[in-house]
Structures are given as C-alpha cells and as structure tokens.
Amino acid sequence: MAVRAVRGAVQLDRDEAGHMDERVGELLTAVLERNELVADDLISIWFTATPDLHSDFPAAAARGLGIVDVPLICAQELDIEGAMPRVVRILVHVETYLARAEISHVYLGATATLRKDIAQ
C-alpha cells in the first residue's frame, strides 16, 4: 500500500454556504468513487478557495459526508488577476494500492481547463 495524493477542483455558481456544501460534496464523492476509496483510506485533505469565496469553510462539506475523523484544513488561494473565480481545490492524501498513474484526479465542469494534463 502506498500514500498517494489526489487533486481536484470545482467551480461554484455563487458564494452561498449551501451551494458550496453541495458542490464540494459532489467533488469529494467523485474523488472517492473514481479512485475506489472509502473514508478509512483518507489521511488528510487540504482545501483551498479563491478569495471571492467566504460564505463557509469548504471542509464543512466533508464533515457533512461523514468524514469526521480525518484531518482537514482550509486555506485561501493566491489572488491572481485573471484567475478562474469561485473555485475550491482539494489535495487529498490517501492510502491505496493504486499506482500513481492509476489515480483519477477530478476536475468538475469548467475547472477541467485548470489542469488539462491530469484532469480525467
């Protein structure tokens, strides 16, 4: 078994807590399903949000999915002119038997353009 990192991102339509919870929950669920992971496989999750998102902590969505004993942390993305707005990114550390090349990074909707090299 190896420790791997899984990347992902989702763009929100608006800065509202309920909408953030829904979209980030969708992203986390997709990461788990596409990589055949369960909560016990998770080591930690880093969440970042663009500076225009401040209605809630993205990590709250993980707690809502029942991910309650995994260390989570939120941070703010750099405020870069021209960057895609209203984006939550994740970096999930997991234990898995998947090889690095088999990891499915999840970029939902418009965020697929952020990392064309790894978005699946």
PDB file of C-alpha atoms in Angstrom:
ATOM      1  CA  MET A   1       0.000   0.000   0.000  1.00  0.00           C
ATOM      2  CA  ALA A   2       1.249   3.470  -0.859  1.00  0.00           C
ATOM      3  CA  VAL A   3       0.472   7.036   0.139  1.00  0.00           C
ATOM      4  CA  ARG A   4      -0.841   8.961  -2.860  1.00  0.00           C
ATOM      5  CA  ALA A   5      -2.177  12.460  -3.462  1.00  0.00           C
ATOM      6  CA  VAL A   6      -5.361  13.103  -5.420  1.00  0.00           C
ATOM      7  CA  ARG A   7      -6.103  16.545  -6.859  1.00  0.00           C
ATOM      8  CA  GLY A   8      -9.448  18.055  -7.734  1.00  0.00           C
ATOM      9  CA  ALA A   9     -11.409  21.256  -8.190  1.00  0.00           C
ATOM     10  CA  VAL A  10     -14.903  22.578  -8.670  1.00  0.00           C
ATOM     11  CA  GLN A  11     -16.277  25.998  -9.585  1.00  0.00           C
ATOM     12  CA  LEU A  12     -19.251  27.381  -7.685  1.00  0.00           C
ATOM     13  CA  ASP A  13     -22.018  29.324  -9.398  1.00  0.00           C
ATOM     14  CA  ARG A  14     -22.427  31.613  -6.395  1.00  0.00           C
ATOM     15  CA  ASP A  15     -20.960  32.205  -2.955  1.00  0.00           C
ATOM     16  CA  GLU A  16     -23.599  30.620  -0.707  1.00  0.00           C
ATOM     17  CA  ALA A  17     -22.922  28.122   2.074  1.00  0.00           C
ATOM     18  CA  GLY A  18     -25.498  25.578   0.919  1.00  0.00           C
ATOM     19  CA  HIS A  19     -24.267  25.723  -2.665  1.00  0.00           C
ATOM     20  CA  MET A  20     -20.648  25.330  -1.528  1.00  0.00           C
ATOM     21  CA  ASP A  21     -21.602  22.319   0.572  1.00  0.00           C
ATOM     22  CA  GLU A  22     -23.386  20.727  -2.402  1.00  0.00           C
ATOM     23  CA  ARG A  23     -20.617  21.316  -4.962  1.00  0.00           C
ATOM     24  CA  VAL A  24     -17.702  20.387  -2.675  1.00  0.00           C
ATOM     25  CA  GLY A  25     -19.622  17.292  -1.564  1.00  0.00           C
ATOM     26  CA  GLU A  26     -20.051  16.357  -5.226  1.00  0.00           C
ATOM     27  CA  LEU A  27     -16.296  16.776  -5.785  1.00  0.00           C
ATOM     28  CA  LEU A  28     -15.324  14.680  -2.763  1.00  0.00           C
ATOM     29  CA  THR A  29     -17.801  11.957  -3.679  1.00  0.00           C
ATOM     30  CA  ALA A  30     -16.410  11.811  -7.223  1.00  0.00           C
ATOM     31  CA  VAL A  31     -12.821  11.541  -5.919  1.00  0.00           C
ATOM     32  CA  LEU A  32     -13.779   8.667  -3.616  1.00  0.00           C
ATOM     33  CA  GLU A  33     -15.824   6.807  -6.238  1.00  0.00           C
ATOM     34  CA  ARG A  34     -13.407   7.204  -9.159  1.00  0.00           C
ATOM     35  CA  ASN A  35     -10.486   6.004  -7.037  1.00  0.00           C
ATOM     36  CA  GLU A  36     -12.445   3.267  -5.235  1.00  0.00           C
ATOM     37  CA  LEU A  37     -11.708   4.847  -1.856  1.00  0.00           C
ATOM     38  CA  VAL A  38     -13.565   4.849   1.447  1.00  0.00           C
ATOM     39  CA  ALA A  39     -13.213   7.217   4.387  1.00  0.00           C
ATOM     40  CA  ASP A  40     -10.769   4.844   6.141  1.00  0.00           C
ATOM     41  CA  ASP A  41      -8.345   5.290   3.205  1.00  0.00           C
ATOM     42  CA  LEU A  42      -8.109   9.049   3.793  1.00  0.00           C
ATOM     43  CA  ILE A  43      -5.093  10.520   5.576  1.00  0.00           C
ATOM     44  CA  SER A  44      -5.860  14.243   5.249  1.00  0.00           C
ATOM     45  CA  ILE A  45      -7.496  16.779   2.947  1.00  0.00           C
ATOM     46  CA  TRP A  46      -6.325  20.291   2.073  1.00  0.00           C
ATOM     47  CA  PHE A  47      -8.986  22.641   0.747  1.00  0.00           C
ATOM     48  CA  THR A  48      -8.260  25.970  -0.890  1.00  0.00           C
ATOM     49  CA  ALA A  49     -10.780  28.558  -2.028  1.00  0.00           C
ATOM     50  CA  THR A  50     -10.383  31.602  -4.207  1.00  0.00           C
ATOM     51  CA  PRO A  51     -10.569  34.929  -2.325  1.00  0.00           C
ATOM     52  CA  ASP A  52     -14.099  35.595  -3.606  1.00  0.00           C
ATOM     53  CA  LEU A  53     -15.498  32.669  -1.562  1.00  0.00           C
ATOM     54  CA  HIS A  54     -16.206  33.425   2.080  1.00  0.00           C
ATOM     55  CA  SER A  55     -19.682  32.062   2.882  1.00  0.00           C
ATOM     56  CA  ASP A  56     -18.411  28.880   4.564  1.00  0.00           C
ATOM     57  CA  PHE A  57     -15.447  26.570   5.064  1.00  0.00           C
ATOM     58  CA  PRO A  58     -15.154  24.029   2.217  1.00  0.00           C
ATOM     59  CA  ALA A  59     -14.174  21.403   4.800  1.00  0.00           C
ATOM     60  CA  ALA A  60     -17.697  21.559   6.222  1.00  0.00           C
ATOM     61  CA  ALA A  61     -18.849  19.548   3.194  1.00  0.00           C
ATOM     62  CA  ALA A  62     -16.533  16.694   4.166  1.00  0.00           C
ATOM     63  CA  ARG A  63     -17.962  16.619   7.674  1.00  0.00           C
ATOM     64  CA  GLY A  64     -21.445  16.533   6.122  1.00  0.00           C
ATOM     65  CA  LEU A  65     -20.439  13.406   4.179  1.00  0.00           C
ATOM     66  CA  GLY A  66     -19.410  11.680   7.390  1.00  0.00           C
ATOM     67  CA  ILE A  67     -15.675  12.298   7.059  1.00  0.00           C
ATOM     68  CA  VAL A  68     -15.316  13.195  10.708  1.00  0.00           C
ATOM     69  CA  ASP A  69     -12.016  11.692  11.926  1.00  0.00           C
ATOM     70  CA  VAL A  70      -9.753  12.860   9.085  1.00  0.00           C
ATOM     71  CA  PRO A  71      -7.605  15.984   9.493  1.00  0.00           C
ATOM     72  CA  LEU A  72      -8.916  18.788   7.260  1.00  0.00           C
ATOM     73  CA  ILE A  73      -7.547  22.272   6.652  1.00  0.00           C
ATOM     74  CA  CYS A  74      -8.724  25.231   4.602  1.00  0.00           C
ATOM     75  CA  ALA A  75      -6.599  27.963   3.035  1.00  0.00           C
ATOM     76  CA  GLN A  76      -7.059  30.797   0.588  1.00  0.00           C
ATOM     77  CA  GLU A  77      -5.713  30.624  -2.967  1.00  0.00           C
ATOM     78  CA  LEU A  78      -3.472  33.385  -4.237  1.00  0.00           C
ATOM     79  CA  ASP A  79      -5.384  36.364  -5.601  1.00  0.00           C
ATOM     80  CA  ILE A  80      -4.075  36.222  -9.171  1.00  0.00           C
ATOM     81  CA  GLU A  81      -5.526  38.616 -11.724  1.00  0.00           C
ATOM     82  CA  GLY A  82      -7.467  36.733 -14.394  1.00  0.00           C
ATOM     83  CA  ALA A  83      -7.740  33.502 -12.382  1.00  0.00           C
ATOM     84  CA  MET A  84     -10.947  31.484 -12.569  1.00  0.00           C
ATOM     85  CA  PRO A  85     -13.374  32.803  -9.938  1.00  0.00           C
ATOM     86  CA  ARG A  86     -15.262  30.884  -7.219  1.00  0.00           C
ATOM     87  CA  VAL A  87     -13.053  27.779  -7.255  1.00  0.00           C
ATOM     88  CA  VAL A  88     -12.488  25.256  -4.469  1.00  0.00           C
ATOM     89  CA  ARG A  89      -9.480  22.990  -4.923  1.00  0.00           C
ATOM     90  CA  ILE A  90      -8.615  19.876  -2.947  1.00  0.00           C
ATOM     91  CA  LEU A  91      -5.487  17.852  -2.283  1.00  0.00           C
ATOM     92  CA  VAL A  92      -6.444  14.518  -0.741  1.00  0.00           C
ATOM     93  CA  HIS A  93      -3.769  12.276   0.798  1.00  0.00           C
ATOM     94  CA  VAL A  94      -4.782   8.605   0.727  1.00  0.00           C
ATOM     95  CA  GLU A  95      -3.536   5.100   1.328  1.00  0.00           C
ATOM     96  CA  THR A  96      -4.166   2.987  -1.755  1.00  0.00           C
ATOM     97  CA  TYR A  97      -2.948   0.082  -3.827  1.00  0.00           C
ATOM     98  CA  LEU A  98      -3.368   2.189  -6.986  1.00  0.00           C
ATOM     99  CA  ALA A  99      -0.209   3.130  -8.829  1.00  0.00           C
ATOM    100  CA  ARG A 100       0.425   6.849  -9.266  1.00  0.00           C
ATOM    101  CA  ALA A 101      -0.579   6.591 -12.936  1.00  0.00           C
ATOM    102  CA  GLU A 102      -3.891   4.973 -11.968  1.00  0.00           C
ATOM    103  CA  ILE A 103      -5.013   7.837  -9.720  1.00  0.00           C
ATOM    104  CA  SER A 104      -8.045   9.669 -11.085  1.00  0.00           C
ATOM    105  CA  HIS A 105      -7.812  13.404 -10.470  1.00  0.00           C
ATOM    106  CA  VAL A 106     -11.236  15.059 -10.590  1.00  0.00           C
ATOM    107  CA  TYR A 107     -11.856  18.473 -12.109  1.00  0.00           C
ATOM    108  CA  LEU A 108     -15.578  19.085 -12.423  1.00  0.00           C
ATOM    109  CA  GLY A 109     -17.153  21.353 -15.019  1.00  0.00           C
ATOM    110  CA  ALA A 110     -15.139  24.370 -16.150  1.00  0.00           C
ATOM    111  CA  THR A 111     -12.264  23.542 -13.791  1.00  0.00           C
ATOM    112  CA  ALA A 112     -11.126  20.790 -16.188  1.00  0.00           C
ATOM    113  CA  THR A 113      -9.333  23.577 -18.058  1.00  0.00           C
ATOM    114  CA  LEU A 114      -7.158  24.271 -15.000  1.00  0.00           C
ATOM    115  CA  ARG A 115      -5.187  21.032 -15.300  1.00  0.00           C
ATOM    116  CA  LYS A 116      -5.697  19.523 -18.737  1.00  0.00           C
ATOM    117  CA  ASP A 117      -2.600  17.409 -18.105  1.00  0.00           C
ATOM    118  CA  ILE A 118      -4.195  15.424 -15.250  1.00  0.00           C
ATOM    119  CA  ALA A 119      -7.967  16.079 -15.390  1.00  0.00           C
ATOM    120  CA  GLN A 120      -9.889  12.919 -16.226  1.00  0.00           C
TER     121      GLN A 120
END
